[in-house]
Short mmCIF file of C-alpha atoms and ligand atoms in Angstrom, two decimals:
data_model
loop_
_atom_site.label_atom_id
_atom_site.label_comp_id
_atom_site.label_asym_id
_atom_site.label_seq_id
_atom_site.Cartn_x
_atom_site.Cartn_y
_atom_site.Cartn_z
CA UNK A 1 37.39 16.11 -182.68
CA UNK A 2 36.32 14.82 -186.09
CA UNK A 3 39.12 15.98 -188.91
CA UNK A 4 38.00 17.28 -191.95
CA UNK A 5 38.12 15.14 -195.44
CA UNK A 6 37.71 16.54 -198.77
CA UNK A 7 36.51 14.26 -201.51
CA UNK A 8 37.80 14.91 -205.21
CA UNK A 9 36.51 12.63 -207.96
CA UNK A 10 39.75 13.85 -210.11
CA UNK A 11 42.45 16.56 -209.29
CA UNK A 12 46.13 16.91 -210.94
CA UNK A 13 47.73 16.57 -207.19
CA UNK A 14 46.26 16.08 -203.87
CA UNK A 15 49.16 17.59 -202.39
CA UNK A 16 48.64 21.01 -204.16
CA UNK A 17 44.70 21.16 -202.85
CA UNK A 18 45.76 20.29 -199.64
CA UNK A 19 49.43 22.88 -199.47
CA UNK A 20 46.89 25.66 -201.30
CA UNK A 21 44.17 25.01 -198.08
CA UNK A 22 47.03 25.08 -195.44
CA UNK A 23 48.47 28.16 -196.82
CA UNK A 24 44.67 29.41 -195.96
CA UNK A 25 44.79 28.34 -192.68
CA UNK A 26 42.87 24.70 -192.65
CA UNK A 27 43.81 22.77 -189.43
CA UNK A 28 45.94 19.50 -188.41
CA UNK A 29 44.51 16.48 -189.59
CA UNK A 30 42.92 17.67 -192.65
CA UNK A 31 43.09 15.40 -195.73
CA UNK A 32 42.67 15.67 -199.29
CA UNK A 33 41.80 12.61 -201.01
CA UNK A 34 41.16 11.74 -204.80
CA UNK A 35 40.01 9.19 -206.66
CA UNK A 36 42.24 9.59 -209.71
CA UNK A 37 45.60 12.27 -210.00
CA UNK A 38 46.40 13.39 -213.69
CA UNK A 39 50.08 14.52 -212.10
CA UNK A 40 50.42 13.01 -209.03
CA UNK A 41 54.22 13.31 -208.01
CA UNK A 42 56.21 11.58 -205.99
CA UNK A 43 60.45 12.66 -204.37
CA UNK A 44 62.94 13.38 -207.11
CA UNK A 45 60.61 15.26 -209.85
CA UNK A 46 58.90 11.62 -210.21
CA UNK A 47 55.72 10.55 -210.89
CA UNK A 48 53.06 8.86 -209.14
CA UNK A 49 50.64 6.82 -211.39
CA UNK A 50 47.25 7.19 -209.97
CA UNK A 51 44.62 5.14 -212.16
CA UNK A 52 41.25 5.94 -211.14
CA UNK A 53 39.38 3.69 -207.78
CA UNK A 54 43.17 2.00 -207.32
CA UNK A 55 45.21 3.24 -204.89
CA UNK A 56 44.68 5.76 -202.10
CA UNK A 57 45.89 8.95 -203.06
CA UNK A 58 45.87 11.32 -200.17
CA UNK A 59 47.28 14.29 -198.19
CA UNK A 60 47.19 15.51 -194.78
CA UNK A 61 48.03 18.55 -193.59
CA UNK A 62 49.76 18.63 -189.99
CA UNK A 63 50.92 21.37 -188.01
CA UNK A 64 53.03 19.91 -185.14
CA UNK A 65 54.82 21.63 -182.51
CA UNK A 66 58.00 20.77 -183.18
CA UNK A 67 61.21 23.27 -183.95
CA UNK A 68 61.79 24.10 -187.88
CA UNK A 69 65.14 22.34 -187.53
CA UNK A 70 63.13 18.90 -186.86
CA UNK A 71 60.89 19.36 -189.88
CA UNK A 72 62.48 16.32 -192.19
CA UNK A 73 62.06 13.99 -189.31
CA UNK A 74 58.18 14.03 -190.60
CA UNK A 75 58.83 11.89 -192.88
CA UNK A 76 59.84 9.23 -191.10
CA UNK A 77 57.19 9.55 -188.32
CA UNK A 78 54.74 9.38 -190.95
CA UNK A 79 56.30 6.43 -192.47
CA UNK A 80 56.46 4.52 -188.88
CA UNK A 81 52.25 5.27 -188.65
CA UNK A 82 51.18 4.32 -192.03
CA UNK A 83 53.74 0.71 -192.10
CA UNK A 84 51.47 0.35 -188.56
CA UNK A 85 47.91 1.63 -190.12
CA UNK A 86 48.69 -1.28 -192.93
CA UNK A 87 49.56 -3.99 -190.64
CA UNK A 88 46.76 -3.41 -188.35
CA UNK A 89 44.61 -3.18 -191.59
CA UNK A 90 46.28 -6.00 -193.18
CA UNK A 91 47.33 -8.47 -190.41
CA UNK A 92 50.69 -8.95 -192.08
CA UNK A 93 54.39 -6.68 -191.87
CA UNK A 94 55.60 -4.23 -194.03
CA UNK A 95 59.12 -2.88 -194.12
CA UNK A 96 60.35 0.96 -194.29
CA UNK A 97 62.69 2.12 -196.76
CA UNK A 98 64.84 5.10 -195.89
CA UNK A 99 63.48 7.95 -196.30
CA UNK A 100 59.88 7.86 -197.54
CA UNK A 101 58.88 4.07 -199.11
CA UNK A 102 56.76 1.34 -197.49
CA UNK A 103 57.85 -2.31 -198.59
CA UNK A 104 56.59 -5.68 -198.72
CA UNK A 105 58.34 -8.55 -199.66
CA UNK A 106 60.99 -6.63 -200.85
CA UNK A 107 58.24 -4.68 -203.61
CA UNK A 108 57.03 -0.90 -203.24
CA UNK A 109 53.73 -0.80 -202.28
CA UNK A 110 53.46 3.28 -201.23
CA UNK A 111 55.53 6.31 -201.31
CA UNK A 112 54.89 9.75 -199.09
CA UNK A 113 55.79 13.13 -200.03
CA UNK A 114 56.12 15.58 -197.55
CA UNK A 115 55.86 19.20 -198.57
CA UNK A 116 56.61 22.06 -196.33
CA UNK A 117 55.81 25.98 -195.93
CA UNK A 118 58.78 28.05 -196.44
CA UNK A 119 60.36 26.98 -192.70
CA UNK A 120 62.30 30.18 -192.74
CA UNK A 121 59.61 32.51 -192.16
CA UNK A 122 59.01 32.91 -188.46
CA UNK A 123 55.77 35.04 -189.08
CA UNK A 124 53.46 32.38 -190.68
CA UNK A 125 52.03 29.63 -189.05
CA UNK A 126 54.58 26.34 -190.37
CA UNK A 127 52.91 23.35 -192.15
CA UNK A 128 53.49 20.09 -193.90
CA UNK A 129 51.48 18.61 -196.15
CA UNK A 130 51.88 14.68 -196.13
CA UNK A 131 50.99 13.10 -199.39
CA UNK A 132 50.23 9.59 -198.94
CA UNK A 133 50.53 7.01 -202.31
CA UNK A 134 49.15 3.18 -201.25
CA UNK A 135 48.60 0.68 -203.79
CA UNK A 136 45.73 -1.01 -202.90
CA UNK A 137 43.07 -2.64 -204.84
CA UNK A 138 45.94 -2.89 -208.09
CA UNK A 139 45.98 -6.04 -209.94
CA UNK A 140 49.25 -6.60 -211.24
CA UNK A 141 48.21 -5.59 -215.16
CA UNK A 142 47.07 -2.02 -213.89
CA UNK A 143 50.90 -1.24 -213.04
CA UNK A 144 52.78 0.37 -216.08
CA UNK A 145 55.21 -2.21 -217.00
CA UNK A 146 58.19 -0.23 -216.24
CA UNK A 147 57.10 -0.48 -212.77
CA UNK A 148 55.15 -4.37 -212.73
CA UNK A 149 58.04 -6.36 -210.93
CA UNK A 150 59.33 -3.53 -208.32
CA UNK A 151 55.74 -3.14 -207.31
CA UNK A 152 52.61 -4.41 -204.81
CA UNK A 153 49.50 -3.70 -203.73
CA UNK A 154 47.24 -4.32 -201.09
CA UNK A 155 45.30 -6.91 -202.81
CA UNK A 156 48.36 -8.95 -204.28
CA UNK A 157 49.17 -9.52 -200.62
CA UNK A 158 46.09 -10.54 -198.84
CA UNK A 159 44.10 -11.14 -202.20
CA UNK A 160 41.02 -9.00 -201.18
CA UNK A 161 39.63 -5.78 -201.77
CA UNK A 162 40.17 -2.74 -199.39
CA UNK A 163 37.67 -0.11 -199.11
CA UNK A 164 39.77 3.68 -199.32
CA UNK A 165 37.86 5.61 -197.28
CA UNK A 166 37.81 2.96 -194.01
CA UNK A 167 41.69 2.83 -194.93
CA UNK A 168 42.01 6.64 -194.75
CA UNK A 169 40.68 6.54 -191.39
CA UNK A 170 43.07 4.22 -189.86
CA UNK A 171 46.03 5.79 -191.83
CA UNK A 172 45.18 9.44 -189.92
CA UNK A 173 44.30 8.52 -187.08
CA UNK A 174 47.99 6.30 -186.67
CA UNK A 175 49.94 8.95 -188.59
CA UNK A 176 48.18 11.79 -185.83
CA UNK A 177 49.35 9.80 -182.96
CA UNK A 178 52.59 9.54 -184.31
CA UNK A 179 53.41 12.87 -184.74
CA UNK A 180 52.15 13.34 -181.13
CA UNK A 181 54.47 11.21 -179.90
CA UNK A 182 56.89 13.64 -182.24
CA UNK A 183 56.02 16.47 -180.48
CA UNK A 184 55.72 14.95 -177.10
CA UNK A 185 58.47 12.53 -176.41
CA UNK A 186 60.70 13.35 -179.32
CA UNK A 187 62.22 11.15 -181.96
CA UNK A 188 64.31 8.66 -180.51
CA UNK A 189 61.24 5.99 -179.35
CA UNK A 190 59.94 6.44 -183.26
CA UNK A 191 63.59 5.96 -184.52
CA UNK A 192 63.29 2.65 -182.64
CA UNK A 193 60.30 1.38 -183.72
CA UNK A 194 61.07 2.81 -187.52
CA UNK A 195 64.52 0.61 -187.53
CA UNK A 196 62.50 -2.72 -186.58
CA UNK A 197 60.98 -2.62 -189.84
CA UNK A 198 63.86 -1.29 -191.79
CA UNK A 199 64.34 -2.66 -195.07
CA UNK A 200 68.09 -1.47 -195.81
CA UNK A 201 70.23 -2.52 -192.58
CA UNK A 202 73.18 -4.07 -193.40
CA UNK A 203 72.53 -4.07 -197.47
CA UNK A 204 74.38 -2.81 -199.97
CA UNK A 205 72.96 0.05 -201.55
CA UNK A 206 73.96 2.77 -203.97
CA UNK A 207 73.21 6.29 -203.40
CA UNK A 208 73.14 8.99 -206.17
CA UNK A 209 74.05 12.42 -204.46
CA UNK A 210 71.89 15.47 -205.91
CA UNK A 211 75.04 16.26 -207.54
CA UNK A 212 74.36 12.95 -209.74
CA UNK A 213 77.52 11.55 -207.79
CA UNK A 214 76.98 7.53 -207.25
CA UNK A 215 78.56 6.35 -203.47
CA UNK A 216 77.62 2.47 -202.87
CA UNK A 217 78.67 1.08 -199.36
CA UNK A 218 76.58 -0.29 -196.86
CA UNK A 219 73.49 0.87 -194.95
CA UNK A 220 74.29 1.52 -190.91
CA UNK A 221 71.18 2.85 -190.69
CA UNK A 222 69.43 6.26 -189.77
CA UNK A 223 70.89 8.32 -186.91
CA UNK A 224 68.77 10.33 -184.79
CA UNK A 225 68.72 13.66 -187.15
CA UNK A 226 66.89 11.31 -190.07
CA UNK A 227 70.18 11.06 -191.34
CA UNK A 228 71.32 7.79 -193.39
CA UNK A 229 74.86 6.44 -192.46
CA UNK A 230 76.33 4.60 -195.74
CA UNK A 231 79.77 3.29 -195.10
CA UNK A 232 81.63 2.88 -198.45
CA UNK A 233 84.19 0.35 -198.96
CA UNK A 234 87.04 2.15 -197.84
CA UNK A 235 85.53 2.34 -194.00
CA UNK A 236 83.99 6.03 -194.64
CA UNK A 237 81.13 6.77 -193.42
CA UNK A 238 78.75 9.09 -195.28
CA UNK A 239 75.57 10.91 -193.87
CA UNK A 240 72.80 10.94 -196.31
CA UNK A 241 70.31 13.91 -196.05
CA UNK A 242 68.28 13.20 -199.52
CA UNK A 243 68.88 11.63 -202.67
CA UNK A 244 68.20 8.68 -204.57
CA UNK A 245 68.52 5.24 -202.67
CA UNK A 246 68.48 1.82 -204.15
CA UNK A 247 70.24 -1.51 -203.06
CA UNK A 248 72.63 -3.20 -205.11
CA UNK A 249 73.49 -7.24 -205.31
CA UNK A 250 77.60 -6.53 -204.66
CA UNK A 251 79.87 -3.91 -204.72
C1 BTN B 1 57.26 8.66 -203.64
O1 BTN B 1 57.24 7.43 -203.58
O2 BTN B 1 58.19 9.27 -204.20
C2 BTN B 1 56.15 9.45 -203.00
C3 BTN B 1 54.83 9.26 -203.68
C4 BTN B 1 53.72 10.09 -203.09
C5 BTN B 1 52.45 10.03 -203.91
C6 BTN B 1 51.29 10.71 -203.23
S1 BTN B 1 49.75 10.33 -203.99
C7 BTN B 1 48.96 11.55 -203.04
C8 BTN B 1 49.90 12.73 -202.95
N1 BTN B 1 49.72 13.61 -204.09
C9 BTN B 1 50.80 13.63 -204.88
O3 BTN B 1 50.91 14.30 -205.93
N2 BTN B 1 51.75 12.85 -204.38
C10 BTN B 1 51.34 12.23 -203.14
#
């Protein structure tokens, strides 16, 4: 069955069209996509930059049969399908950076936000809306320069052009087969294929708590709740639900 796409030529977020449809009932596999975002958002209260014909700037709802409790482990899944949409795209690897970021050559190059209905209310049908950031056709002078040397686009890597909408395609379908294998065979075969590619293994990183409290150690890597084990210098080990990740040189 052929998933519904709805074309915006500008809207502040994709992610709010798309949560504002689900709440309405639109199905699994629908997507939002926009040409330009006057306040697209990324984790953290950040912001996604979204210059007009750039990047792809999309969101698809899902609705997969998995238990509440399982929820954040969307995030992930998703992550595992689009790093796979962009290498078969692209012909090259990307790597995955706990929880949400897609890497290349140790640069950003896309970001998802996952949004959720309120998971506590049995009555309702339960969504999430993915929200799917790729730089893609960005030259290096159309990144703010806050952002110019952390960043990379799909063009800076294979130095070509990518056409959104032919993207889009291969992004859903991946991330839809994913989440079947979510609901089907669980997480631990995703957590598998999610580690091969993962960027922070063995790195020192620091982690700011969403208490603003700063714990550097060393990635172990995710467990199979999503969780991020950071062992600090003293041997502890620390399970990271959310917050702010970023490596450091030494401790
Ligand atoms: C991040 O890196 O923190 C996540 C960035 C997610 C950005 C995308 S762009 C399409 C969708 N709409 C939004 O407002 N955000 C997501």
């Amino acid at each position: 069955m052929k998933s519904e796409t709805i074309f915006l030529p500008e809207t502040d977020s994709t992610n709010s069209v798309a949560y504002a449809l689900a709440e309405k009932g639109a199905g699994s596999g629908t997507a939002v996509v926009a040409r330009k975002q006057s306040a697209g958002r990324g984790r953290l209260g950040k912001q996604w930059q979204s210059p007009a014909g750039k990047g792809l700037y999309c969101s698809i709802i899902a609705r997969p049969r998995i238990e509440i409790i399982d929820y954040p482990l969307i995030t992930m899944t998703a992550g595992l399908g689009i790093a796979l949409a962009l290498e078969y795209v692209c012909g090259i690897e990307f790597q995955l950076k706990w929880p949400n970021d897609i890497y290349r050559r140790g640069l950003k190059c896309g970001g998802i936000l996952v949004e959720t209905s309120p998971l506590q209310n049995h009555q309702k049908e339960k969504f999430a809306v993915i929200g799917i950031g790729i730089n893609v056709n960005n030259r290096r002078e159309d990144f703010p320069s806050k952002i110019v040397d952390k960043a990379t686009s799909l063009y800076l890597e294979c130095g070509k052009d990518f056409e959104l909408n032919a993207l889009l395609e291969t992004i859903r379908r991946q991330l839809m087969v994913r989440l079947q294998q979510l609901e089907e065979s669980g997480f631990s075969l995703i957590l598998d294929q999610w580690c091969c590619k993962d960027l922070l293994i063995g790195k020192q990183l620091k982690w700011v708590t969403q208490k603003r409290k700063v714990i550097k150690g060393k990635s172990l890597g995710p467990d199979e709740r999503g969780r991020l084990h950071v062992q600090d210098k003293n041997g502890q080990v620390h399970e990271v639900l959310s917050g702010d990740i970023s490596l450091v040189k030494d401790l």
